[in-house]
Structure formats: C-alpha cells, structure tokens
Amino acid sequence: RKEVEQDPGPFNVPEGATVAFNCTYSNSASQSFFWYRQDCRKEPKLLMSVYSSGNEDGRFTAQLNRASQYISLLIRDSKLSDSATYLCVVKNGPNAGGTSYGKLTFGQGTILTVHP
Amino acid sequence: NAGVTQTPKFQVLKTGQSMTLQCAQDMNHEYMSWYRQDPGMGLRLIHYSVGAGITDQGEVPNGYNVSRSTTEDFPLRLLSAAPSQTSVYFCASSPQGAGGYGYTFGSGTRLTVV
C-alpha cells in the first residue's frame, strides 16, 4: 500500500463547477500536510497547508481528519486556470525519528481539467 | 531572491557517462531534497539532507550520490548513467523539519540517457 494515495482522475469539469479531491495517508508519523499544484512540465508549487481545523484560501478549502488519516481539497467556482495536477503531500513529524523528520511523501497526483 | 536554482535545465547523456546536477538555494534552508518524476510514478525521493554534512537515502537512491558541504548547495551525482535514469529531476528546500513549512522546488532538470 502506498503511503499517500490519491484518486488519479482525471477530473473534467466545466467552468464554475465545484470539485473535490481526496487523499489518504498511512504513516502515523505524518505531522504536516499540504496540497501542491503542478502545471504541465513545471515544478510543484505549494497551494496551501492543511490544518485539522480546516482552512480556506479564496475558492480553495482544505480539510484534515487525523483520526481517519484523510485529507481533502475543495475547489469552488472552478476557473480554466485551475487546470493542473494536484498533489497531496505529507511531512514526517519528530516521531519519525532521525533524519526522516521533515521528509515529504507525495501522492501520485490528481489531474484536473476545467473546460469552458 | 532566486529561491532554488537548478542547472542544467536539459541534458542528454550517453549510457555510462557521469554527471552532476547542481542545486543551490539562497534562503538559508536547512532541508534539501532531490526527487525524480516519471510518468505514472509521481515524485519519488532520491536523497535528502537535513543540514550541512548530513545526508540520507530516500526511496530510490541507487545510482546516485549526494553531498552537502554547505547549506546552500546540494549536488546530485549520477555515477554511470543508465536509460532507466531518464526522468525529470527536482531539487527542493525547506526552512526546517518542524511545522507547516512546505518545500520550495527548483524548475527541474530534464535528463535523457541514450
């Protein structure tokens, strides 16, 4: 079983749609959680961190459920420019031990295409 | 502020050649990592470093060496290139291990081994 699993999609949605991505992680040493966005042939860029209380950044809402080891990203009012691959990322905490502390593990990514 | 700089952006190697992929960051970040990205495989960790003089292996370290003599630089060496090492390589850095600090990525090196 992969440490971080995402539905690879692809998701094809019209402009204005709401779309949700899910992610599960298996490593109990995971401490910090992120969503990254990667455009075609570009580097991943941090979209937002994810907190247990849930957090929102404009049209984007992220949720974390530590008990279920589940992370989600909701995009409202989708724009053409939201088309990208969305990567779920977890970071090891101090209980991972040694140099594993701070190490990132990536999901395979979910492809989103927003069409007119 | 340049962030994370990777060179070269593109490289073609012949099987058996060696080369070094350069990575430098000017943000005084302690943590640095190398990833490779292949279609259908996602980003896989090759080697990482939690500070100058400290490195460790990631998920796919075979065929690669790293060193971290300074905080700023984290070069990745391919010892004897193989076609299986054809990939896109990303270097990334982060301020520290704790908390919600994400990693900043370089723009990548596209390597083809023929």
PDB file of C-alpha atoms in Angstrom:
ATOM      1  CA  ARG A   1       0.000   0.000   0.000  1.00  0.00           C
ATOM      2  CA  LYS A   2       1.328   3.440  -0.907  1.00  0.00           C
ATOM      3  CA  GLU A   3       1.964   5.861   1.931  1.00  0.00           C
ATOM      4  CA  VAL A   4      -0.121   8.557   0.262  1.00  0.00           C
ATOM      5  CA  GLU A   5      -2.958   7.633  -2.064  1.00  0.00           C
ATOM      6  CA  GLN A   6      -4.991   9.871  -4.304  1.00  0.00           C
ATOM      7  CA  ASP A   7      -7.624   9.296  -6.931  1.00  0.00           C
ATOM      8  CA  PRO A   8      -5.610   9.992 -10.102  1.00  0.00           C
ATOM      9  CA  GLY A   9      -8.687  11.178 -12.018  1.00  0.00           C
ATOM     10  CA  PRO A  10      -8.702  12.746 -14.464  1.00  0.00           C
ATOM     11  CA  PHE A  11     -11.431  15.097 -13.414  1.00  0.00           C
ATOM     12  CA  ASN A  12     -13.022  17.023 -16.276  1.00  0.00           C
ATOM     13  CA  VAL A  13     -15.341  19.745 -15.071  1.00  0.00           C
ATOM     14  CA  PRO A  14     -16.966  22.819 -16.603  1.00  0.00           C
ATOM     15  CA  GLU A  15     -16.088  26.308 -15.505  1.00  0.00           C
ATOM     16  CA  GLY A  16     -17.939  27.267 -12.361  1.00  0.00           C
ATOM     17  CA  ALA A  17     -18.174  23.714 -11.057  1.00  0.00           C
ATOM     18  CA  THR A  18     -17.199  22.595  -7.577  1.00  0.00           C
ATOM     19  CA  VAL A  19     -14.733  19.732  -7.443  1.00  0.00           C
ATOM     20  CA  ALA A  20     -13.344  17.765  -4.507  1.00  0.00           C
ATOM     21  CA  PHE A  21     -10.143  15.747  -4.251  1.00  0.00           C
ATOM     22  CA  ASN A  22      -9.464  13.156  -1.605  1.00  0.00           C
ATOM     23  CA  CYS A  23      -6.273  11.748  -0.199  1.00  0.00           C
ATOM     24  CA  THR A  24      -5.427   9.144   2.434  1.00  0.00           C
ATOM     25  CA  TYR A  25      -2.137   8.566   4.203  1.00  0.00           C
ATOM     26  CA  SER A  26      -0.902   5.588   6.140  1.00  0.00           C
ATOM     27  CA  ASN A  27       2.118   6.811   8.111  1.00  0.00           C
ATOM     28  CA  SER A  28       1.145   7.718  11.663  1.00  0.00           C
ATOM     29  CA  ALA A  29       4.382   9.736  11.918  1.00  0.00           C
ATOM     30  CA  SER A  30       2.945  12.249   9.445  1.00  0.00           C
ATOM     31  CA  GLN A  31       2.712  15.653  11.077  1.00  0.00           C
ATOM     32  CA  SER A  32       2.170  18.289   8.418  1.00  0.00           C
ATOM     33  CA  PHE A  33       0.021  18.191   5.332  1.00  0.00           C
ATOM     34  CA  PHE A  34      -0.078  20.143   2.122  1.00  0.00           C
ATOM     35  CA  TRP A  35      -1.656  20.458  -1.268  1.00  0.00           C
ATOM     36  CA  TYR A  36       0.676  21.301  -4.121  1.00  0.00           C
ATOM     37  CA  ARG A  37      -0.243  22.270  -7.643  1.00  0.00           C
ATOM     38  CA  GLN A  38       1.828  21.221 -10.642  1.00  0.00           C
ATOM     39  CA  ASP A  39       1.308  22.639 -14.111  1.00  0.00           C
ATOM     40  CA  CYS A  40       2.378  20.677 -17.157  1.00  0.00           C
ATOM     41  CA  ARG A  41       6.181  20.490 -17.419  1.00  0.00           C
ATOM     42  CA  LYS A  42       6.623  22.758 -14.401  1.00  0.00           C
ATOM     43  CA  GLU A  43       7.735  22.294 -10.836  1.00  0.00           C
ATOM     44  CA  PRO A  44       5.265  21.643  -7.998  1.00  0.00           C
ATOM     45  CA  LYS A  45       4.209  24.769  -6.159  1.00  0.00           C
ATOM     46  CA  LEU A  46       2.706  24.980  -2.712  1.00  0.00           C
ATOM     47  CA  LEU A  47      -1.022  25.648  -2.909  1.00  0.00           C
ATOM     48  CA  MET A  48      -1.859  25.517   0.773  1.00  0.00           C
ATOM     49  CA  SER A  49      -1.090  23.846   4.043  1.00  0.00           C
ATOM     50  CA  VAL A  50      -3.826  21.744   5.630  1.00  0.00           C
ATOM     51  CA  TYR A  51      -4.847  22.059   9.255  1.00  0.00           C
ATOM     52  CA  SER A  52      -7.084  19.955  11.462  1.00  0.00           C
ATOM     53  CA  SER A  53      -9.441  22.871  11.940  1.00  0.00           C
ATOM     54  CA  GLY A  54      -9.817  23.207   8.192  1.00  0.00           C
ATOM     55  CA  ASN A  55      -8.620  26.203   6.274  1.00  0.00           C
ATOM     56  CA  GLU A  56      -9.739  28.268   3.351  1.00  0.00           C
ATOM     57  CA  ASP A  57      -7.918  30.375   0.800  1.00  0.00           C
ATOM     58  CA  GLY A  58     -10.332  32.071  -1.542  1.00  0.00           C
ATOM     59  CA  ARG A  59     -12.043  29.384  -3.597  1.00  0.00           C
ATOM     60  CA  PHE A  60      -9.954  26.611  -2.058  1.00  0.00           C
ATOM     61  CA  THR A  61     -10.837  24.778   1.155  1.00  0.00           C
ATOM     62  CA  ALA A  62      -8.681  22.085   2.721  1.00  0.00           C
ATOM     63  CA  GLN A  63      -9.655  19.657   5.451  1.00  0.00           C
ATOM     64  CA  LEU A  64      -7.713  17.171   7.551  1.00  0.00           C
ATOM     65  CA  ASN A  65      -9.114  14.285   9.568  1.00  0.00           C
ATOM     66  CA  ARG A  66      -6.262  12.827  11.609  1.00  0.00           C
ATOM     67  CA  ALA A  67      -8.371  10.025  13.042  1.00  0.00           C
ATOM     68  CA  SER A  68      -9.268   8.770   9.576  1.00  0.00           C
ATOM     69  CA  GLN A  69      -5.903   9.838   8.077  1.00  0.00           C
ATOM     70  CA  TYR A  70      -7.772  11.620   5.340  1.00  0.00           C
ATOM     71  CA  ILE A  71      -7.136  14.930   3.579  1.00  0.00           C
ATOM     72  CA  SER A  72      -9.386  16.767   1.153  1.00  0.00           C
ATOM     73  CA  LEU A  73      -9.290  19.756  -1.155  1.00  0.00           C
ATOM     74  CA  LEU A  74     -12.411  21.518  -2.388  1.00  0.00           C
ATOM     75  CA  ILE A  75     -12.289  23.942  -5.285  1.00  0.00           C
ATOM     76  CA  ARG A  76     -15.340  26.128  -5.781  1.00  0.00           C
ATOM     77  CA  ASP A  77     -16.262  28.106  -8.894  1.00  0.00           C
ATOM     78  CA  SER A  78     -13.593  26.401 -10.998  1.00  0.00           C
ATOM     79  CA  LYS A  79     -11.622  28.524 -13.457  1.00  0.00           C
ATOM     80  CA  LEU A  80      -9.855  27.463 -16.623  1.00  0.00           C
ATOM     81  CA  SER A  81      -6.621  28.408 -14.895  1.00  0.00           C
ATOM     82  CA  ASP A  82      -7.251  25.772 -12.206  1.00  0.00           C
ATOM     83  CA  SER A  83      -6.400  23.049 -14.736  1.00  0.00           C
ATOM     84  CA  ALA A  84      -3.359  21.293 -13.299  1.00  0.00           C
ATOM     85  CA  THR A  85      -2.283  18.262 -11.327  1.00  0.00           C
ATOM     86  CA  TYR A  86      -2.972  18.498  -7.598  1.00  0.00           C
ATOM     87  CA  LEU A  87      -0.558  16.698  -5.308  1.00  0.00           C
ATOM     88  CA  CYS A  88      -1.340  15.602  -1.783  1.00  0.00           C
ATOM     89  CA  VAL A  89       1.807  15.778   0.348  1.00  0.00           C
ATOM     90  CA  VAL A  90       2.546  14.689   3.904  1.00  0.00           C
ATOM     91  CA  LYS A  91       5.582  15.522   6.004  1.00  0.00           C
ATOM     92  CA  ASN A  92       7.065  13.350   8.743  1.00  0.00           C
ATOM     93  CA  GLY A  93       6.998  14.701  12.242  1.00  0.00           C
ATOM     94  CA  PRO A  94       9.614  14.284  15.002  1.00  0.00           C
ATOM     95  CA  ASN A  95       8.353  10.826  15.969  1.00  0.00           C
ATOM     96  CA  ALA A  96       9.520   9.576  12.579  1.00  0.00           C
ATOM     97  CA  GLY A  97      12.963   9.531  14.097  1.00  0.00           C
ATOM     98  CA  GLY A  98      16.404  10.586  12.932  1.00  0.00           C
ATOM     99  CA  THR A  99      16.787  12.171   9.543  1.00  0.00           C
ATOM    100  CA  SER A 100      13.278  11.033   8.491  1.00  0.00           C
ATOM    101  CA  TYR A 101      11.947  14.047  10.385  1.00  0.00           C
ATOM    102  CA  GLY A 102      10.747  16.580   7.841  1.00  0.00           C
ATOM    103  CA  LYS A 103      10.757  14.178   4.911  1.00  0.00           C
ATOM    104  CA  LEU A 104       7.986  14.660   2.352  1.00  0.00           C
ATOM    105  CA  THR A 105       5.943  11.916   0.743  1.00  0.00           C
ATOM    106  CA  PHE A 106       3.879  12.713  -2.348  1.00  0.00           C
ATOM    107  CA  GLY A 107       0.711  11.215  -3.674  1.00  0.00           C
ATOM    108  CA  GLN A 108       0.659  10.462  -7.387  1.00  0.00           C
ATOM    109  CA  GLY A 109      -1.472  13.486  -8.091  1.00  0.00           C
ATOM    110  CA  THR A 110      -4.985  14.150  -9.347  1.00  0.00           C
ATOM    111  CA  ILE A 111      -5.367  15.626 -12.804  1.00  0.00           C
ATOM    112  CA  LEU A 112      -7.952  18.380 -13.159  1.00  0.00           C
ATOM    113  CA  THR A 113      -9.109  19.817 -16.452  1.00  0.00           C
ATOM    114  CA  VAL A 114     -11.562  22.706 -16.387  1.00  0.00           C
ATOM    115  CA  HIS A 115     -13.278  23.304 -19.718  1.00  0.00           C
ATOM    116  CA  PRO A 116     -15.337  26.247 -20.991  1.00  0.00           C
TER     117      PRO A 116
ATOM    118  CA  ASN B   1      15.795  36.370  -4.209  1.00  0.00           C
ATOM    119  CA  ALA B   2      16.493  33.483  -6.618  1.00  0.00           C
ATOM    120  CA  GLY B   3      14.943  30.698  -4.494  1.00  0.00           C
ATOM    121  CA  VAL B   4      16.051  27.243  -5.646  1.00  0.00           C
ATOM    122  CA  THR B   5      18.192  27.185  -8.769  1.00  0.00           C
ATOM    123  CA  GLN B   6      18.834  24.020 -10.731  1.00  0.00           C
ATOM    124  CA  THR B   7      21.283  23.599 -13.564  1.00  0.00           C
ATOM    125  CA  PRO B   8      21.275  22.449 -16.265  1.00  0.00           C
ATOM    126  CA  LYS B   9      17.642  22.630 -17.384  1.00  0.00           C
ATOM    127  CA  PHE B  10      18.143  19.979 -20.067  1.00  0.00           C
ATOM    128  CA  GLN B  11      20.800  17.307 -20.516  1.00  0.00           C
ATOM    129  CA  VAL B  12      21.372  14.354 -22.806  1.00  0.00           C
ATOM    130  CA  LEU B  13      23.841  11.720 -21.671  1.00  0.00           C
ATOM    131  CA  LYS B  14      25.158   8.539 -23.180  1.00  0.00           C
ATOM    132  CA  THR B  15      24.877   5.341 -21.214  1.00  0.00           C
ATOM    133  CA  GLY B  16      27.799   5.038 -18.827  1.00  0.00           C
ATOM    134  CA  GLN B  17      28.591   8.746 -18.627  1.00  0.00           C
ATOM    135  CA  SER B  18      28.618  10.520 -15.306  1.00  0.00           C
ATOM    136  CA  MET B  19      27.433  13.996 -14.481  1.00  0.00           C
ATOM    137  CA  THR B  20      26.402  16.267 -11.645  1.00  0.00           C
ATOM    138  CA  LEU B  21      23.079  18.040 -11.387  1.00  0.00           C
ATOM    139  CA  GLN B  22      23.512  21.266  -9.495  1.00  0.00           C
ATOM    140  CA  CYS B  23      21.112  22.691  -6.931  1.00  0.00           C
ATOM    141  CA  ALA B  24      21.562  25.886  -4.973  1.00  0.00           C
ATOM    142  CA  GLN B  25      19.261  27.818  -2.664  1.00  0.00           C
ATOM    143  CA  ASP B  26      19.734  31.277  -1.218  1.00  0.00           C
ATOM    144  CA  MET B  27      17.079  31.103   1.508  1.00  0.00           C
ATOM    145  CA  ASN B  28      19.314  29.582   4.212  1.00  0.00           C
ATOM    146  CA  HIS B  29      17.116  26.495   4.281  1.00  0.00           C
ATOM    147  CA  GLU B  30      18.305  23.539   6.325  1.00  0.00           C
ATOM    148  CA  TYR B  31      16.409  20.829   4.497  1.00  0.00           C
ATOM    149  CA  MET B  32      17.123  19.941   0.879  1.00  0.00           C
ATOM    150  CA  SER B  33      15.912  17.015  -1.214  1.00  0.00           C
ATOM    151  CA  TRP B  34      16.198  15.511  -4.672  1.00  0.00           C
ATOM    152  CA  TYR B  35      13.217  13.934  -6.395  1.00  0.00           C
ATOM    153  CA  ARG B  36      12.698  12.291  -9.726  1.00  0.00           C
ATOM    154  CA  GLN B  37       9.384  12.364 -11.516  1.00  0.00           C
ATOM    155  CA  ASP B  38       8.362   9.746 -14.035  1.00  0.00           C
ATOM    156  CA  PRO B  39       5.003   9.331 -15.799  1.00  0.00           C
ATOM    157  CA  GLY B  40       2.617   7.303 -13.653  1.00  0.00           C
ATOM    158  CA  MET B  41       5.095   7.151 -10.762  1.00  0.00           C
ATOM    159  CA  GLY B  42       4.697  10.535  -9.160  1.00  0.00           C
ATOM    160  CA  LEU B  43       7.563  12.213  -7.321  1.00  0.00           C
ATOM    161  CA  ARG B  44       9.991   9.827  -5.690  1.00  0.00           C
ATOM    162  CA  LEU B  45      12.635  10.846  -3.178  1.00  0.00           C
ATOM    163  CA  ILE B  46      16.217  10.049  -4.171  1.00  0.00           C
ATOM    164  CA  HIS B  47      18.325  11.594  -1.379  1.00  0.00           C
ATOM    165  CA  TYR B  48      17.776  14.262   1.193  1.00  0.00           C
ATOM    166  CA  SER B  49      19.722  16.346   3.675  1.00  0.00           C
ATOM    167  CA  VAL B  50      18.722  17.890   6.985  1.00  0.00           C
ATOM    168  CA  GLY B  51      21.740  20.156   7.146  1.00  0.00           C
ATOM    169  CA  ALA B  52      25.308  20.649   6.017  1.00  0.00           C
ATOM    170  CA  GLY B  53      27.266  17.422   6.366  1.00  0.00           C
ATOM    171  CA  ILE B  54      24.163  15.245   6.850  1.00  0.00           C
ATOM    172  CA  THR B  55      22.559  13.244   4.059  1.00  0.00           C
ATOM    173  CA  ASP B  56      20.361  10.186   3.874  1.00  0.00           C
ATOM    174  CA  GLN B  57      18.842   7.921   1.267  1.00  0.00           C
ATOM    175  CA  GLY B  58      15.313   8.211   0.044  1.00  0.00           C
ATOM    176  CA  GLU B  59      13.128   5.768  -1.825  1.00  0.00           C
ATOM    177  CA  VAL B  60      15.240   5.363  -4.990  1.00  0.00           C
ATOM    178  CA  PRO B  61      18.910   6.113  -4.161  1.00  0.00           C
ATOM    179  CA  ASN B  62      20.662   3.534  -6.333  1.00  0.00           C
ATOM    180  CA  GLY B  63      22.892   5.046  -8.991  1.00  0.00           C
ATOM    181  CA  TYR B  64      23.019   8.460  -7.322  1.00  0.00           C
ATOM    182  CA  ASN B  65      25.326  10.136  -4.827  1.00  0.00           C
ATOM    183  CA  VAL B  66      24.939  13.388  -2.933  1.00  0.00           C
ATOM    184  CA  SER B  67      26.968  15.561  -0.612  1.00  0.00           C
ATOM    185  CA  ARG B  68      26.131  18.649   1.402  1.00  0.00           C
ATOM    186  CA  SER B  69      29.286  20.595   2.176  1.00  0.00           C
ATOM    187  CA  THR B  70      27.459  23.917   2.507  1.00  0.00           C
ATOM    188  CA  THR B  71      23.950  24.961   3.465  1.00  0.00           C
ATOM    189  CA  GLU B  72      23.404  26.445   0.016  1.00  0.00           C
ATOM    190  CA  ASP B  73      24.410  23.617  -2.302  1.00  0.00           C
ATOM    191  CA  PHE B  74      23.170  20.068  -2.724  1.00  0.00           C
ATOM    192  CA  PRO B  75      24.536  18.481  -5.924  1.00  0.00           C
ATOM    193  CA  LEU B  76      23.285  15.145  -7.245  1.00  0.00           C
ATOM    194  CA  ARG B  77      25.790  12.922  -8.990  1.00  0.00           C
ATOM    195  CA  LEU B  78      24.904  10.244 -11.478  1.00  0.00           C
ATOM    196  CA  LEU B  79      27.708   7.728 -11.291  1.00  0.00           C
ATOM    197  CA  SER B  80      27.164   5.788 -14.528  1.00  0.00           C
ATOM    198  CA  ALA B  81      24.081   6.913 -16.396  1.00  0.00           C
ATOM    199  CA  ALA B  82      21.526   4.320 -17.485  1.00  0.00           C
ATOM    200  CA  PRO B  83      18.424   4.727 -19.674  1.00  0.00           C
ATOM    201  CA  SER B  84      16.312   3.997 -16.575  1.00  0.00           C
ATOM    202  CA  GLN B  85      17.559   7.306 -15.173  1.00  0.00           C
ATOM    203  CA  THR B  86      15.800   9.244 -17.924  1.00  0.00           C
ATOM    204  CA  SER B  87      13.493  11.460 -15.905  1.00  0.00           C
ATOM    205  CA  VAL B  88      12.754  14.933 -14.668  1.00  0.00           C
ATOM    206  CA  TYR B  89      14.744  15.783 -11.559  1.00  0.00           C
ATOM    207  CA  PHE B  90      13.596  18.326  -8.996  1.00  0.00           C
ATOM    208  CA  CYS B  91      15.538  19.787  -6.121  1.00  0.00           C
ATOM    209  CA  ALA B  92      13.604  21.262  -3.205  1.00  0.00           C
ATOM    210  CA  SER B  93      14.372  23.032   0.046  1.00  0.00           C
ATOM    211  CA  SER B  94      12.580  23.854   3.279  1.00  0.00           C
ATOM    212  CA  PRO B  95      13.456  26.012   6.324  1.00  0.00           C
ATOM    213  CA  GLN B  96      13.290  23.142   8.810  1.00  0.00           C
ATOM    214  CA  GLY B  97      11.558  19.904   9.556  1.00  0.00           C
ATOM    215  CA  ALA B  98       9.012  21.103  12.025  1.00  0.00           C
ATOM    216  CA  GLY B  99       5.640  22.582  11.405  1.00  0.00           C
ATOM    217  CA  GLY B 100       3.792  23.627   8.335  1.00  0.00           C
ATOM    218  CA  TYR B 101       6.719  24.731   6.230  1.00  0.00           C
ATOM    219  CA  GLY B 102       6.312  23.489   2.718  1.00  0.00           C
ATOM    220  CA  TYR B 103       9.180  22.875   0.346  1.00  0.00           C
ATOM    221  CA  THR B 104      10.189  25.219  -2.469  1.00  0.00           C
ATOM    222  CA  PHE B 105      11.092  23.468  -5.703  1.00  0.00           C
ATOM    223  CA  GLY B 106      13.551  24.326  -8.411  1.00  0.00           C
ATOM    224  CA  SER B 107      12.360  24.397 -12.016  1.00  0.00           C
ATOM    225  CA  GLY B 108      13.750  20.948 -12.757  1.00  0.00           C
ATOM    226  CA  THR B 109      16.348  19.227 -14.924  1.00  0.00           C
ATOM    227  CA  ARG B 110      15.103  17.120 -17.813  1.00  0.00           C
ATOM    228  CA  LEU B 111      17.587  14.311 -18.312  1.00  0.00           C
ATOM    229  CA  THR B 112      17.625  11.872 -21.208  1.00  0.00           C
ATOM    230  CA  VAL B 113      20.010   8.927 -21.214  1.00  0.00           C
ATOM    231  CA  VAL B 114      20.516   7.289 -24.594  1.00  0.00           C
TER     232      VAL B 114
END
